[in-house]
Tab-separated table of C-alpha atoms in Angstrom:
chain	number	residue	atom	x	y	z
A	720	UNK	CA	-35.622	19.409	8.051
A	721	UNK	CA	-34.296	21.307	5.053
A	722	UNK	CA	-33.886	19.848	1.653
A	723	UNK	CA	-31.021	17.284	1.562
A	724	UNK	CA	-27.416	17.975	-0.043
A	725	UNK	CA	-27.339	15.136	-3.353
A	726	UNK	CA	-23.991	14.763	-2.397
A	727	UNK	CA	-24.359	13.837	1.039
A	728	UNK	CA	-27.232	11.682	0.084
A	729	UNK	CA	-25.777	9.668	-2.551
A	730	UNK	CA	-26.841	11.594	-5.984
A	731	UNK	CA	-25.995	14.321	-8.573
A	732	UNK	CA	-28.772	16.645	-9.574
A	733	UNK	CA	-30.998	15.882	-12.320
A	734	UNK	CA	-30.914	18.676	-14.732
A	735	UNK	CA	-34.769	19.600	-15.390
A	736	UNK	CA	-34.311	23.020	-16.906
A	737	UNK	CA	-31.326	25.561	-17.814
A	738	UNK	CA	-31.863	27.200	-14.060
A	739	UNK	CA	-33.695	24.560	-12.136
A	740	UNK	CA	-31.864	21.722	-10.768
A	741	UNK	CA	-32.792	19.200	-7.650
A	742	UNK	CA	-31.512	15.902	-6.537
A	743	UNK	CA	-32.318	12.048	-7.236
A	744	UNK	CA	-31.500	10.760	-3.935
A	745	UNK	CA	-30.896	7.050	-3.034
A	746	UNK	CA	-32.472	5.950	0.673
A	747	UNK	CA	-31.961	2.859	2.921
A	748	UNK	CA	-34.731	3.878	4.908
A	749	UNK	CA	-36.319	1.130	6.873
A	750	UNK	CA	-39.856	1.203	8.742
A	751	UNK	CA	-38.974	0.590	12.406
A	752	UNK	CA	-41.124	-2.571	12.913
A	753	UNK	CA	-42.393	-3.342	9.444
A	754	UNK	CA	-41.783	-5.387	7.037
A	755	UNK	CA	-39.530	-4.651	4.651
A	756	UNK	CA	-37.437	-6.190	1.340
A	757	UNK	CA	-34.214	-5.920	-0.130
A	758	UNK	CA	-34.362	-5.175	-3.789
A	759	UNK	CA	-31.307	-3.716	-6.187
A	760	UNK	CA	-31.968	-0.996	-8.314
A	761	UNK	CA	-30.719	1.007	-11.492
A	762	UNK	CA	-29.775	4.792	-10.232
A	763	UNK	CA	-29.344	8.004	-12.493
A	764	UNK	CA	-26.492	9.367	-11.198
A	765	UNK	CA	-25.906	12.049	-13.929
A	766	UNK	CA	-28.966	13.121	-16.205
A	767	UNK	CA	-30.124	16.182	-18.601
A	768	UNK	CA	-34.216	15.999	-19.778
A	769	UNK	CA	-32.937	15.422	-23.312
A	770	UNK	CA	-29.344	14.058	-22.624
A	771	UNK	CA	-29.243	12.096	-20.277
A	772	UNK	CA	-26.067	9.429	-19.273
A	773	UNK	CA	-27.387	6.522	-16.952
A	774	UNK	CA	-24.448	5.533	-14.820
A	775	UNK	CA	-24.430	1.728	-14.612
A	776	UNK	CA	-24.192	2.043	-10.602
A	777	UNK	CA	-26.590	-0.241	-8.572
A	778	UNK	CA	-27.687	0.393	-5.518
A	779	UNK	CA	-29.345	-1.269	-2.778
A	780	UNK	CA	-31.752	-0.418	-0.629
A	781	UNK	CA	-34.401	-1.276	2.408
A	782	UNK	CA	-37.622	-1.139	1.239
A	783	UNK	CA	-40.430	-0.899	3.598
A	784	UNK	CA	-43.947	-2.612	3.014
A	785	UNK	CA	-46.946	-0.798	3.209
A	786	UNK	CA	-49.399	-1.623	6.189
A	787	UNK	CA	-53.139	-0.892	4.524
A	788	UNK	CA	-55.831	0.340	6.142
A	789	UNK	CA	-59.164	-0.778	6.429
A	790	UNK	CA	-60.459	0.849	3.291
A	791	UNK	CA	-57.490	-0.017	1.239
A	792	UNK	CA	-55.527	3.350	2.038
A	793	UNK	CA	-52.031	3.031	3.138
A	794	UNK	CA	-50.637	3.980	6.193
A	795	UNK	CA	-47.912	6.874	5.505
A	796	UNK	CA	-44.388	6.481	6.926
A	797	UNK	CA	-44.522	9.781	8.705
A	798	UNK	CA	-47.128	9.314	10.756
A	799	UNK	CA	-49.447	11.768	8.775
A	800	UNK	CA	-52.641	9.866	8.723
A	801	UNK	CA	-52.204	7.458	5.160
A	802	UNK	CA	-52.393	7.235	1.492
A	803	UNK	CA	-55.223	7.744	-0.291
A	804	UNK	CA	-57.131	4.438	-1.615
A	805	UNK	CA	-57.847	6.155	-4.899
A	806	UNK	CA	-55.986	8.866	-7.076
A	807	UNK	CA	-56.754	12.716	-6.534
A	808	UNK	CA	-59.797	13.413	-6.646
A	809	UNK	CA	-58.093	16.382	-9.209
A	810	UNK	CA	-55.733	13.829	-11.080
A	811	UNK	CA	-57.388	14.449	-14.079
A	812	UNK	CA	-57.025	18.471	-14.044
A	813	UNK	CA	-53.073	17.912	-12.934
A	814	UNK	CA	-52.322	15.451	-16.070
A	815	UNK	CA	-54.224	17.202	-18.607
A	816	UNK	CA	-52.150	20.330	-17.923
A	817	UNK	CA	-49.010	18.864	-19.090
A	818	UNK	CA	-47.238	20.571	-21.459
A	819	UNK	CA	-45.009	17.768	-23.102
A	820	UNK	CA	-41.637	19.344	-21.879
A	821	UNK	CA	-41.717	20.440	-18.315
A	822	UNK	CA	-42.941	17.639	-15.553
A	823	UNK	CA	-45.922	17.166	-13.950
A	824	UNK	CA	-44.942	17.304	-9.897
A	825	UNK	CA	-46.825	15.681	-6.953
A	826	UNK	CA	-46.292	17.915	-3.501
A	827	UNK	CA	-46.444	14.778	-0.603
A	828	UNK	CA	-46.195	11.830	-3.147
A	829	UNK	CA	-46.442	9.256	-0.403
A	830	UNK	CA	-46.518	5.828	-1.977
A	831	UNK	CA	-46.512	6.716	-5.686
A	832	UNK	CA	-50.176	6.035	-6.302
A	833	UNK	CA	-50.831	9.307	-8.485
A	834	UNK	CA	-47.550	9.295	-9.441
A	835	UNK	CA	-48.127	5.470	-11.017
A	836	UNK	CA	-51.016	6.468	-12.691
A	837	UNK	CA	-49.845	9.743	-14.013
A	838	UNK	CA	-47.594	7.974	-15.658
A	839	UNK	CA	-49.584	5.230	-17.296
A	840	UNK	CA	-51.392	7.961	-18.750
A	841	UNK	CA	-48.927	9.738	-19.838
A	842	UNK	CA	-47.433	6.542	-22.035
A	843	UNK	CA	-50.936	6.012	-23.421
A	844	UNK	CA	-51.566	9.387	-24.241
A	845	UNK	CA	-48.551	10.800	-25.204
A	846	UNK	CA	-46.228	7.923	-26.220
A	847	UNK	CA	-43.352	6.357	-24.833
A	848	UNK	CA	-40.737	9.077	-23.053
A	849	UNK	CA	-37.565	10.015	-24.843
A	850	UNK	CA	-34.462	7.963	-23.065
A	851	UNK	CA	-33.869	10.789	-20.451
A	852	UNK	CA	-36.946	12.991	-20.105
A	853	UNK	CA	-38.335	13.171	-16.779
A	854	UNK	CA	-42.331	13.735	-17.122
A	855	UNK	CA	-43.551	12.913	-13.375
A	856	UNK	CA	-41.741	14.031	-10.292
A	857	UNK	CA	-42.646	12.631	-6.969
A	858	UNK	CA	-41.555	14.913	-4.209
A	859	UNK	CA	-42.114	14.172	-0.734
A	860	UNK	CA	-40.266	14.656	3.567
A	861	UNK	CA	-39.755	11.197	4.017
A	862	UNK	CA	-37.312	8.915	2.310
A	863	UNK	CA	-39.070	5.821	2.633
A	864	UNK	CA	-41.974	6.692	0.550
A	865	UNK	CA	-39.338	8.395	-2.308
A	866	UNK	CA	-37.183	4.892	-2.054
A	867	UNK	CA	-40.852	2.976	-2.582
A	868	UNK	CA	-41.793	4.971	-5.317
A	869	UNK	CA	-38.197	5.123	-7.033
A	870	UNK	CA	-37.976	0.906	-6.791
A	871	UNK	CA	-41.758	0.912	-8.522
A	872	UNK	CA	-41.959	3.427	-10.959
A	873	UNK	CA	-41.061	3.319	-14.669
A	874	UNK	CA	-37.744	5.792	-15.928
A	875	UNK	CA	-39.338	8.944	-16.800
A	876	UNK	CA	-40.436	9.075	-13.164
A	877	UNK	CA	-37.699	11.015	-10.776
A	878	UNK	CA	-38.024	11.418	-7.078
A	879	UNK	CA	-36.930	14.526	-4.833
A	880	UNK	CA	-37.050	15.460	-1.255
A	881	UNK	CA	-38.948	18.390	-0.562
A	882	UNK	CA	-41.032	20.036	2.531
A	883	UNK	CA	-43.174	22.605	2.088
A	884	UNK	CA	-42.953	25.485	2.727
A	885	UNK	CA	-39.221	25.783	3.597
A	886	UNK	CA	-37.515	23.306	1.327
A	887	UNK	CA	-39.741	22.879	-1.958
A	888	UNK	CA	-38.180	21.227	-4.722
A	889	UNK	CA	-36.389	23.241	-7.452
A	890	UNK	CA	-38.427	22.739	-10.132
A	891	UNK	CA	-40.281	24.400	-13.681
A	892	UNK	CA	-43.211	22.019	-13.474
A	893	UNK	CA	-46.327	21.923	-16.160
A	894	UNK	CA	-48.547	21.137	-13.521
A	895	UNK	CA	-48.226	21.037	-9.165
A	896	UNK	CA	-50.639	18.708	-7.388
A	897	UNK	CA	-51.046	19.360	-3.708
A	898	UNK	CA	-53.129	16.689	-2.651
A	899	UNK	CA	-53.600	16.194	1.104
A	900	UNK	CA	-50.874	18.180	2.836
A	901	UNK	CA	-51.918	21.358	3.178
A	902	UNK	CA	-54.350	20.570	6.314
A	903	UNK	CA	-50.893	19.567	7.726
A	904	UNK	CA	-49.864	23.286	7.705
A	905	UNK	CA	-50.351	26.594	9.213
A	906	UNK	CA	-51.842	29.709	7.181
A	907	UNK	CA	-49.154	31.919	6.797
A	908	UNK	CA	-46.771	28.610	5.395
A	909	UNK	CA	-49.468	27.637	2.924
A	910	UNK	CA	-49.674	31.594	1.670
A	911	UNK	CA	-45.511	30.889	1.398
A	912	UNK	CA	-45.853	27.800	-0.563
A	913	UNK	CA	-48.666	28.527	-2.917
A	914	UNK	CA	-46.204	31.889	-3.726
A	915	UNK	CA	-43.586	29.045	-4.664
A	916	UNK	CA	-45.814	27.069	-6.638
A	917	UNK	CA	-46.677	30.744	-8.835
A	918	UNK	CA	-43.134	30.520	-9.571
A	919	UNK	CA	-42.488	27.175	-9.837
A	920	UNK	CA	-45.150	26.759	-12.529
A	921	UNK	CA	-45.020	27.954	-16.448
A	922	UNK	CA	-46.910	30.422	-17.817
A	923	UNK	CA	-50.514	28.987	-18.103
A	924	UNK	CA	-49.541	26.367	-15.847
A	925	UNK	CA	-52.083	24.374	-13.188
A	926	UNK	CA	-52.361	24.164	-9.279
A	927	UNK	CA	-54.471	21.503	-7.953
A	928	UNK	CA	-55.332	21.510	-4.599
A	929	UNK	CA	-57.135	19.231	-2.221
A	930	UNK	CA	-57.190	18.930	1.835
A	931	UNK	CA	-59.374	18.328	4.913
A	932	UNK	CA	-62.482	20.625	5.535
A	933	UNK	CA	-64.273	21.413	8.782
A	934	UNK	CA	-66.872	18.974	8.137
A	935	UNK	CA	-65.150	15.834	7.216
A	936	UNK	CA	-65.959	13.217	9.671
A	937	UNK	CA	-63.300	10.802	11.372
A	938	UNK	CA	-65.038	8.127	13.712
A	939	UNK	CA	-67.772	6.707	12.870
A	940	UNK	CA	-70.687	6.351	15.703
A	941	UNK	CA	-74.289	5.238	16.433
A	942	UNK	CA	-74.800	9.438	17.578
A	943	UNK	CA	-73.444	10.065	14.066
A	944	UNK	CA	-70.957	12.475	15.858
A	945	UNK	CA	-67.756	13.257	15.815
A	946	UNK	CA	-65.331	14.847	17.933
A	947	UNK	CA	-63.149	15.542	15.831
A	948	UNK	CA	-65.106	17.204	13.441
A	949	UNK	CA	-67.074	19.107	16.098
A	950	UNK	CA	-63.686	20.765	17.301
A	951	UNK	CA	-62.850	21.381	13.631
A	952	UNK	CA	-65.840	22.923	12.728
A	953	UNK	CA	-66.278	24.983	15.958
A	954	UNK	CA	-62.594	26.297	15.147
A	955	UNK	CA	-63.917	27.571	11.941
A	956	UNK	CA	-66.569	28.924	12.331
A	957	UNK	CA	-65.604	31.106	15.563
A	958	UNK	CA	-62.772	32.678	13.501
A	959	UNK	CA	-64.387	33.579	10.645
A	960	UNK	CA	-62.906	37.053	9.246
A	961	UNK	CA	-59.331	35.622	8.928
A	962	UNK	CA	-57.728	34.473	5.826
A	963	UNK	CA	-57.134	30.877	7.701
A	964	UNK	CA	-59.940	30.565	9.970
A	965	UNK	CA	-58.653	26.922	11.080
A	966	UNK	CA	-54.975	27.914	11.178
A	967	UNK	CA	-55.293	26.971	14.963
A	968	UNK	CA	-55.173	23.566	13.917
A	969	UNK	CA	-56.751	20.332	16.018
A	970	UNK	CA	-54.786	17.694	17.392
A	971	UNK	CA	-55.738	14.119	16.637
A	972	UNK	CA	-53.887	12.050	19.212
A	973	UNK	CA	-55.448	14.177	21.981
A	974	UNK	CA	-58.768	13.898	20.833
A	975	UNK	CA	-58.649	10.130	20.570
A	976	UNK	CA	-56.583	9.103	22.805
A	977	UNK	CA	-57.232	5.520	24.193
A	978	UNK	CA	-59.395	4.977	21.053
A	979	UNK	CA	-58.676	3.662	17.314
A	980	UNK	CA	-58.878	5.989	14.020
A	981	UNK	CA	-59.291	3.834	10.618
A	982	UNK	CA	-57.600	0.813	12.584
A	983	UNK	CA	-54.831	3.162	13.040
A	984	UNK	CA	-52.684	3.305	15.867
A	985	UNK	CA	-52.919	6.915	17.534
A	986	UNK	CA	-49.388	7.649	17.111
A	987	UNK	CA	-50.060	7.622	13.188
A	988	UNK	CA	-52.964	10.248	13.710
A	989	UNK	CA	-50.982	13.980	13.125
A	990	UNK	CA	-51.100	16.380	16.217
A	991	UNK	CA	-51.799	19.249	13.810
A	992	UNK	CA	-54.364	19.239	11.642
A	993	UNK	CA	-55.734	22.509	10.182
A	994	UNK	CA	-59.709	22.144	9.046
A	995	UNK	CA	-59.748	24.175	5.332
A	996	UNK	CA	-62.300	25.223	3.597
A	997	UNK	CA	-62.735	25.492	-0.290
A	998	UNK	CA	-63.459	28.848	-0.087
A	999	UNK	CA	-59.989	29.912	2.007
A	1000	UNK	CA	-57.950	28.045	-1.046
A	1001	UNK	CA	-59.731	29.733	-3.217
A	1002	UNK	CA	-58.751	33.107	-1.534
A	1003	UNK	CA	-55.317	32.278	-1.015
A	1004	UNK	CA	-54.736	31.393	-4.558
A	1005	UNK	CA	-56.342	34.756	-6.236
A	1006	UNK	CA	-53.766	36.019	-3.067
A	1007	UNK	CA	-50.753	34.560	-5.006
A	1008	UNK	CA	-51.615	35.866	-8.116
A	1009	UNK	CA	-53.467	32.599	-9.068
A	1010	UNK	CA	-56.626	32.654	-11.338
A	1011	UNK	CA	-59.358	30.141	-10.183
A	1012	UNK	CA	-60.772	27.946	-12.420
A	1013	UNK	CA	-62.398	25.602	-10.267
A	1014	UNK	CA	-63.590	25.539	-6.557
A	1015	UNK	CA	-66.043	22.902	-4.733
A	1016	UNK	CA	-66.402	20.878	-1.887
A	1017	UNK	CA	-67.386	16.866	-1.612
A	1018	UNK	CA	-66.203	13.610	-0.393
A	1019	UNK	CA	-62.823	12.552	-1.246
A	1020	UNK	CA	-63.165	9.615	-2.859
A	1021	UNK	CA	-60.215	7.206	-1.777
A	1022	UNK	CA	-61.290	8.478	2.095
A	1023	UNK	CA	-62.691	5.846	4.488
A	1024	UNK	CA	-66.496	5.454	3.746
A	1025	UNK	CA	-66.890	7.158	7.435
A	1026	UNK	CA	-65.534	10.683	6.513
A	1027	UNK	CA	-68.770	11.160	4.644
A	1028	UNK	CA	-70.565	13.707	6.774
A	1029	UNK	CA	-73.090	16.959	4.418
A	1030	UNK	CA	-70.902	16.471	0.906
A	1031	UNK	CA	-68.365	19.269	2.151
A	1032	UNK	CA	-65.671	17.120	3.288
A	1033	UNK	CA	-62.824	17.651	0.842
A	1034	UNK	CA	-61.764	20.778	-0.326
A	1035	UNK	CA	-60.530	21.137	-3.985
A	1036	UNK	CA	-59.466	24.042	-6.112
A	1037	UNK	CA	-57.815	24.111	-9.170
A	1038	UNK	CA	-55.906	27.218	-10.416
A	1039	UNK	CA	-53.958	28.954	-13.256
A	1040	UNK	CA	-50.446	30.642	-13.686
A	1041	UNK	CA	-52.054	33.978	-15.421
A	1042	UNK	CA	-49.980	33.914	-18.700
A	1043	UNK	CA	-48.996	38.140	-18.749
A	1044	UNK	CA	-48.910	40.443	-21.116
């Protein structure tokens, strides 16, 4: 799907920047078959980053209640696998690079949790927000997980949809993060959406990257094997000369079919998963124009304790707008 109209989905666009605008939409998403609440909330219906007027409109929504995992992940509501159990491995790198004007954006926000935390930091660090700025945007396909975050997250927080690589928000940001979503995508669309992020980012600004490699396990087993990661890895490895060796992509459901993931159900499991290594970021990236300031490969922390597998299983690279001339 292609980034919503704000007027069709119940919002005006928030005004980040003189030539940037995107929408604060307002969701009644439910999760078909879980639980969910009712809550009423406050929505910006008209806003500027320095002058903003909060309508008094209230709004209500379905909000739906995250099923967690085993590990204390969350299970996302687009059937992509789930929520991290801890923040981004990179959540450091993608605060520290904010500039104190333009926001700091999460690519597949999910639940909120970086989000949450980014801002919590932010307030610590930096003071309270002025009335209208917006420091943390939250950007994600599914409108369920934007309504979630929106009902839970303090006012300098705004939501968007976006889906990469054809509808990405509209956005000057201080800092992207791109934390576990680019596994979900075919080379030649990540090349398109790490050009966006080039442009969506300041001058001096920060990517920070993190997805699935070829060697991260997913079912745990007395062999110490797994299929999964056998497929991935064999992927890899026989199409090495490319600038997306895994591009091919492995499908989840088919591989485990009849069987449990994480205490998942197998629809949740994604039917395209693309094994990446750190060292095919790190390409892409100098591709874009992107200097690399960091690139390394090791356990996600917030992934089940059964993805551990040789220390490669997460890749993460962080890079930098080149400031020209």
């Amino acid at each position: 799907s292609s980034l919503q109209d704000p007027a069709r989905a119940g919002g005006d666009p928030v005004l980040l920047h003189p030539s940037f605008t995107l929408g604060v939409f307002i969701s009644s998403a439910v999760v078909v078959g879980q639980p969910h609440r009712r809550v009423r909330r406050r929505a910006v219906r008209s806003a500027t980053v320095h002058t903003a007027a909060v309508s008094d409109t209230v709004e209500e929504m379905d909000l739906p209640t995250p099923h967690v995992t085993s590990n204390g992940g969350r299970m996302t509501n687009n059937k992509k696998g789930m929520e991290m159990s801890t923040t981004s491995p990179l959540f450091d790198e993608w605060v520290q690079a904010f500039d104190g004007i333009h926001p700091l954006v999460d690519i597949g926000c999910a639940w909120g949790k970086n989000v949450f935390e980014a801002a919590k930091v932010l307030a610590k660090t930096r003071g309270p927000p002025a009335a209208t700025a917006v420091r943390v945007m939250a950007c994600d396909c599914d409108e369920a997980h934007l309504a979630y975050t929106r009902a839970h997250a303090p006012p300098d927080v705004a939501t968007a949809f976006a889906r990469v690589p054809d509808a990405p928000p509209a956005v000057t940001a201080s800092s992207i993060l791109i934390g576990e979503v680019l596994h979900f995508v075919e080379g030649h669309a990540i090349d398109k959406t790490l050009a966006w992020a080039h442009d969506a980012l300041v001058p001096g600004g920060v990517l920070c990257l993190t997805a699935g490699t070829p060697w991260a396990k997913f079912v745990p087993g007395a062999s110490g094997m797994c299929p999964i990661q056998a497929v991935a890895q064999s992927l890899w490895e026989a199409n090495q000369g490319k600038d997306w060796p895994g591009s091919q992509g492995v499908n989840h459901q088919e591989l485990m079919a009849g069987a449990s993931l994480f205490n998942m159900p197998n629809d949740q499991l994604p039917t395209y998963l693309h094994p990446i290594a750190a060292e095919d970021l790190s390409r892409a990236c100098e591709r874009a124009g992107f200097e690399v300031l960091l690139k390394r490969e090791q356990i996600h922390p917030g992934w089940p304790p059964a993805s551990a597998n040789n220390g490669r299983e997460n890749a993460q690279v962080v890079a930098r707008k080149v400031v020209r001339a």
